[in-house]
Amino acid sequence: AILLYAFMAVFLLDIVRLIDRFFPFVPYNIFSNPQYFKLAVFGVVMVYLIGVVGYGMYNAGNIKVKTLEITLPKKGSKASEMKIAFLSDSHFSPITGYKKAVEIHDILKGLDPDLILMGGDIIDDKAHHLERHEIDKELRKIKAPLGVYTINGNHEFINGYRESVEFIKKSGISLLADSSIVIDSSLVIVGREDLSINRFANKKRKELSELMASVKELNLPVILLDHQPYNLEQAEQNGVDLQLSGHTHNGQLFPANLIVQKIYEKAWGYHKRGNTQYYISSGAGVWGPPVRLGSDSEVILLKIKFE
């Protein structure tokens, strides 16, 4: 993060110098010694770096709770409303993982949701390192009346598929891997394997049409968990009512958020295609430097009405 914003500072200074070369406007004469001028510029850049990266570190650790009210078709659901907490990309690691797990547990406990859903990338290191820091024990404290469910993200595969799955189980979180579950005769949660399964596990995930074939017969509202928000049209084509994704971090560091907006149909936030609604989360954690600028760490409280 420091290198990125230092480079941006140097780039900006070079632009200023280039403009000043042809259209002089910098008041060099206010400094009797050019060395003092250089030192002053250095001081300004250092204050800028400390301020920007310092704020980014604070912002990364300040998880915001965002409330989203959504109406889903009732179909055969016995429920009229439901509170669902959704978070993605927690990226627990030995560095800040335990503290982050405690914070997320406290936030979820305060929200008192009926159901908790996670969008993958729970881990960001080998599972045995996380267990050494007792992060799994803290995650076991996360509970909801209707359960806690997650899917695999690409980092579960990057850090070893089998070990990651065992860690998730030890953490008391139910894993949906190309499978579905009916929640309280009111709702179906479909969890897809991550796209990276092809690359890291030499397997192929099931087509969404295959997963939805038996689900449609239940005549219940359907929420799809799919870590990477590619091919959003598939959820619409297969009758999914709400898709929840993550992965993008909304760029995490400015100006990367401007780049990811060009890569994905929707890089962050609420979206709708036809009768299908989507929410792509910027994540509760960070990847790489613990810095966020141009995006927020977030947990989403979905207040769902079935009508």
XYZ file of C-alpha atoms in Angstrom:
307
model
C 0.000 0.000 0.000
C 2.844 2.389 0.842
C 4.598 1.593 -2.442
C 1.376 2.079 -4.426
C 0.585 5.495 -2.979
C 4.240 6.578 -2.995
C 4.340 5.759 -6.712
C 1.146 7.787 -7.207
C 2.758 10.713 -5.358
C 5.885 10.558 -7.538
C 3.730 10.290 -10.663
C 1.726 13.365 -9.626
C 4.904 15.318 -8.812
C 6.328 14.472 -12.238
C 3.159 15.762 -13.899
C 3.408 18.984 -11.889
C 7.066 19.370 -12.881
C 6.246 18.735 -16.537
C 3.502 21.362 -16.546
C 5.748 23.804 -14.675
C 8.438 23.299 -17.307
C 6.225 24.785 -20.013
C 3.966 26.977 -17.878
C 6.005 28.035 -14.810
C 3.886 28.482 -11.725
C 5.801 26.854 -8.834
C 7.151 29.659 -6.558
C 10.707 28.349 -6.195
C 11.910 31.771 -5.060
C 10.175 31.414 -1.688
C 12.951 29.014 -0.756
C 16.406 30.517 -0.603
C 17.981 27.061 -0.823
C 16.767 24.429 -3.327
C 17.630 21.724 -0.809
C 15.038 23.153 1.579
C 12.491 23.036 -1.199
C 13.228 19.367 -1.838
C 13.047 18.665 1.885
C 9.681 20.431 2.081
C 8.314 18.336 -0.791
C 9.621 15.205 0.916
C 7.879 16.225 4.147
C 4.571 16.839 2.359
C 4.764 13.444 0.651
C 5.529 11.684 3.924
C 2.572 13.370 5.658
C 0.392 12.371 2.706
C 1.564 8.737 2.887
C 1.095 8.475 6.651
C -2.335 10.086 6.403
C -3.609 8.028 3.455
C -2.264 4.634 4.544
C -3.121 5.322 8.187
C -6.720 6.103 7.284
C -6.781 3.042 5.019
C -5.721 0.826 7.931
C -8.403 2.328 10.148
C -11.024 1.928 7.423
C -10.048 -1.701 6.800
C -10.552 -2.564 10.465
C -13.815 -0.664 10.767
C -16.406 -3.201 9.600
C -19.610 -1.445 8.601
C -23.041 -3.029 8.924
C -25.223 -2.266 5.923
C -28.929 -3.041 5.892
C -30.677 -4.082 2.695
C -34.422 -4.642 2.473
C -35.375 -7.176 -0.192
C -38.675 -8.685 -1.271
C -38.600 -12.252 -2.605
C -41.497 -14.242 -4.072
C -43.213 -16.225 -1.350
C -44.068 -19.271 -3.459
C -44.662 -22.116 -0.980
C -42.677 -20.582 1.874
C -44.235 -20.698 5.328
C -42.289 -17.594 6.396
C -43.401 -14.040 5.811
C -40.045 -12.459 6.666
C -36.508 -13.393 7.679
C -33.311 -11.673 8.815
C -30.175 -12.981 7.123
C -26.637 -11.808 7.845
C -24.300 -12.131 4.873
C -20.540 -11.694 4.845
C -17.821 -12.717 2.458
C -14.040 -12.688 2.157
C -13.130 -12.588 5.841
C -9.615 -13.801 4.888
C -8.619 -14.966 8.359
C -4.860 -15.194 8.821
C -2.496 -15.574 11.814
C -1.690 -11.852 11.723
C -5.066 -10.317 12.559
C -7.358 -13.333 12.246
C -8.281 -13.911 15.881
C -9.088 -10.257 16.515
C -11.104 -10.132 13.287
C -13.012 -13.298 14.253
C -13.918 -11.784 17.638
C -15.099 -8.584 15.950
C -17.227 -10.437 13.398
C -18.716 -12.639 16.127
C -19.669 -9.569 18.147
C -21.229 -7.871 15.114
C -23.274 -10.941 14.166
C -24.404 -11.464 17.751
C -25.612 -7.877 17.871
C -27.569 -8.278 14.625
C -29.356 -11.372 15.966
C -30.087 -12.838 12.505
C -32.256 -15.889 11.838
C -29.659 -17.245 9.415
C -25.998 -16.513 8.640
C -24.568 -16.971 5.134
C -20.914 -16.632 4.108
C -19.694 -16.140 0.576
C -16.345 -17.955 0.654
C -12.691 -17.016 1.219
C -13.014 -17.553 4.954
C -9.324 -18.371 5.206
C -6.153 -16.748 3.910
C -3.501 -19.159 5.189
C -2.943 -22.843 5.836
C -5.583 -24.176 8.192
C -3.120 -25.499 10.787
C -1.738 -21.979 11.250
C -5.252 -20.681 11.896
C -5.900 -23.494 14.388
C -2.639 -22.637 16.170
C -4.100 -19.180 16.786
C -7.441 -20.720 17.856
C -9.393 -18.898 15.171
C -11.557 -22.002 14.662
C -12.576 -21.904 18.331
C -13.729 -18.306 17.994
C -15.662 -19.096 14.814
C -17.524 -21.877 16.629
C -19.148 -19.163 18.753
C -20.902 -17.779 15.663
C -24.431 -19.172 15.713
C -27.917 -18.472 14.366
C -31.259 -20.257 14.964
C -31.462 -21.492 11.352
C -27.758 -22.257 10.992
C -24.501 -20.907 9.570
C -23.603 -21.833 5.985
C -20.736 -21.071 3.651
C -19.271 -22.003 0.287
C -15.710 -22.369 -0.928
C -13.904 -19.408 -2.402
C -10.710 -19.520 -4.433
C -8.571 -19.129 -1.288
C -9.953 -22.338 0.192
C -8.423 -24.086 -2.821
C -5.218 -22.027 -2.836
C -4.499 -22.994 0.794
C -5.266 -26.696 0.327
C -8.769 -27.960 -0.341
C -8.962 -30.867 2.117
C -7.327 -28.981 4.965
C -9.571 -25.964 4.339
C -12.735 -28.073 4.348
C -11.722 -29.722 7.615
C -11.058 -26.316 9.156
C -14.522 -25.107 8.130
C -16.102 -28.192 9.698
C -14.098 -27.729 12.913
C -15.341 -24.145 12.998
C -18.935 -25.360 13.160
C -19.877 -23.910 9.778
C -21.851 -26.015 7.297
C -20.300 -26.145 3.827
C -22.443 -26.181 0.696
C -20.304 -27.515 -2.144
C -22.439 -27.872 -5.290
C -25.337 -28.729 -3.028
C -28.486 -27.210 -1.569
C -30.440 -27.215 1.676
C -33.989 -26.309 2.643
C -34.162 -23.845 5.540
C -37.176 -24.235 7.841
C -39.526 -25.200 4.975
C -39.241 -21.560 3.887
C -36.169 -21.072 1.753
C -33.627 -22.981 -0.340
C -29.916 -22.130 -0.172
C -27.893 -23.347 -3.158
C -24.107 -23.282 -2.762
C -21.840 -23.543 -5.802
C -18.243 -24.674 -5.789
C -15.843 -21.922 -6.750
C -14.678 -21.485 -10.333
C -11.105 -22.166 -9.208
C -11.939 -25.844 -8.552
C -11.033 -26.449 -12.202
C -7.568 -24.998 -11.677
C -6.621 -26.205 -8.201
C -8.480 -29.502 -7.787
C -8.646 -30.692 -11.385
C -12.405 -31.027 -11.047
C -15.353 -29.361 -12.689
C -18.155 -27.769 -10.748
C -21.727 -28.674 -11.575
C -23.736 -26.550 -13.944
C -26.234 -24.293 -12.230
C -29.032 -25.841 -14.291
C -28.155 -29.223 -12.773
C -28.235 -27.836 -9.231
C -31.531 -26.067 -9.852
C -33.315 -29.031 -11.472
C -34.519 -30.555 -8.201
C -34.777 -27.204 -6.409
C -37.468 -25.871 -8.738
C -39.777 -28.714 -7.764
C -39.784 -27.476 -4.140
C -41.561 -24.242 -5.097
C -39.606 -22.192 -2.538
C -37.640 -18.935 -2.864
C -34.005 -19.619 -3.786
C -30.820 -17.886 -2.640
C -27.656 -18.777 -4.548
C -24.191 -18.490 -2.993
C -21.529 -18.156 -5.695
C -18.177 -16.677 -4.663
C -17.099 -15.045 -7.915
C -19.718 -12.829 -9.601
C -19.121 -13.960 -13.159
C -21.864 -14.910 -15.627
C -24.664 -13.287 -13.655
C -27.086 -14.143 -16.429
C -26.981 -17.807 -15.373
C -28.826 -17.088 -12.116
C -31.482 -15.161 -14.022
C -31.871 -17.890 -16.634
C -32.268 -20.605 -13.979
C -34.870 -18.885 -11.817
C -32.693 -17.892 -8.851
C -34.393 -15.230 -6.733
C -31.290 -13.787 -5.037
C -27.581 -14.350 -5.674
C -24.991 -13.433 -3.038
C -21.332 -13.144 -4.062
C -18.053 -11.569 -2.998
C -14.475 -11.961 -4.271
C -14.022 -8.508 -5.827
C -13.317 -6.583 -2.570
C -14.607 -3.672 -4.660
C -10.968 -3.208 -5.608
C -9.941 -2.680 -1.945
C -7.350 -0.026 -2.857
C -8.145 3.006 -4.979
C -7.840 3.152 -7.997
C -8.309 -0.640 -8.255
C -12.039 -0.163 -7.592
C -12.254 1.687 -10.919
C -10.588 -1.280 -12.618
C -12.806 -4.031 -11.167
C -15.868 -2.043 -12.225
C -14.737 -2.649 -15.807
C -14.065 -6.370 -15.250
C -17.400 -7.375 -13.729
C -20.955 -6.651 -14.753
C -21.407 -5.585 -11.131
C -18.326 -5.324 -8.913
C -20.059 -4.267 -5.723
C -23.502 -3.586 -4.318
C -27.099 -4.293 -5.271
C -27.992 -5.333 -8.799
C -31.001 -6.710 -10.630
C -31.489 -8.639 -13.841
C -35.079 -9.490 -14.729
C -36.657 -11.117 -11.675
C -33.297 -12.018 -10.119
C -31.667 -9.797 -7.509
C -27.968 -9.754 -6.624
C -25.701 -8.428 -3.928
C -21.925 -8.480 -4.420
C -20.102 -7.761 -1.153
C -16.800 -5.934 -0.839
C -15.936 -8.368 1.988
C -15.532 -8.268 5.737
C -11.762 -8.681 5.560
C -8.868 -7.727 3.307
C -6.366 -9.533 1.129
C -2.707 -8.550 1.322
C -2.151 -5.203 3.054
C -4.623 -4.442 5.854
C -5.621 -1.247 4.064
C -8.853 -0.148 2.381
C -9.329 3.007 0.335
C -12.237 3.489 -2.020
C -14.105 0.545 -0.478
C -15.464 -0.609 2.878
C -15.248 -3.749 5.001
C -18.867 -4.792 5.437
C -21.405 -7.198 6.869
C -24.814 -7.119 5.208
C -28.072 -7.499 7.112
C -30.717 -8.667 4.661
C -34.236 -7.948 5.819
C -36.229 -10.221 3.551
C -39.972 -10.153 3.041
C -41.682 -13.027 1.240
C -44.646 -11.822 -0.779
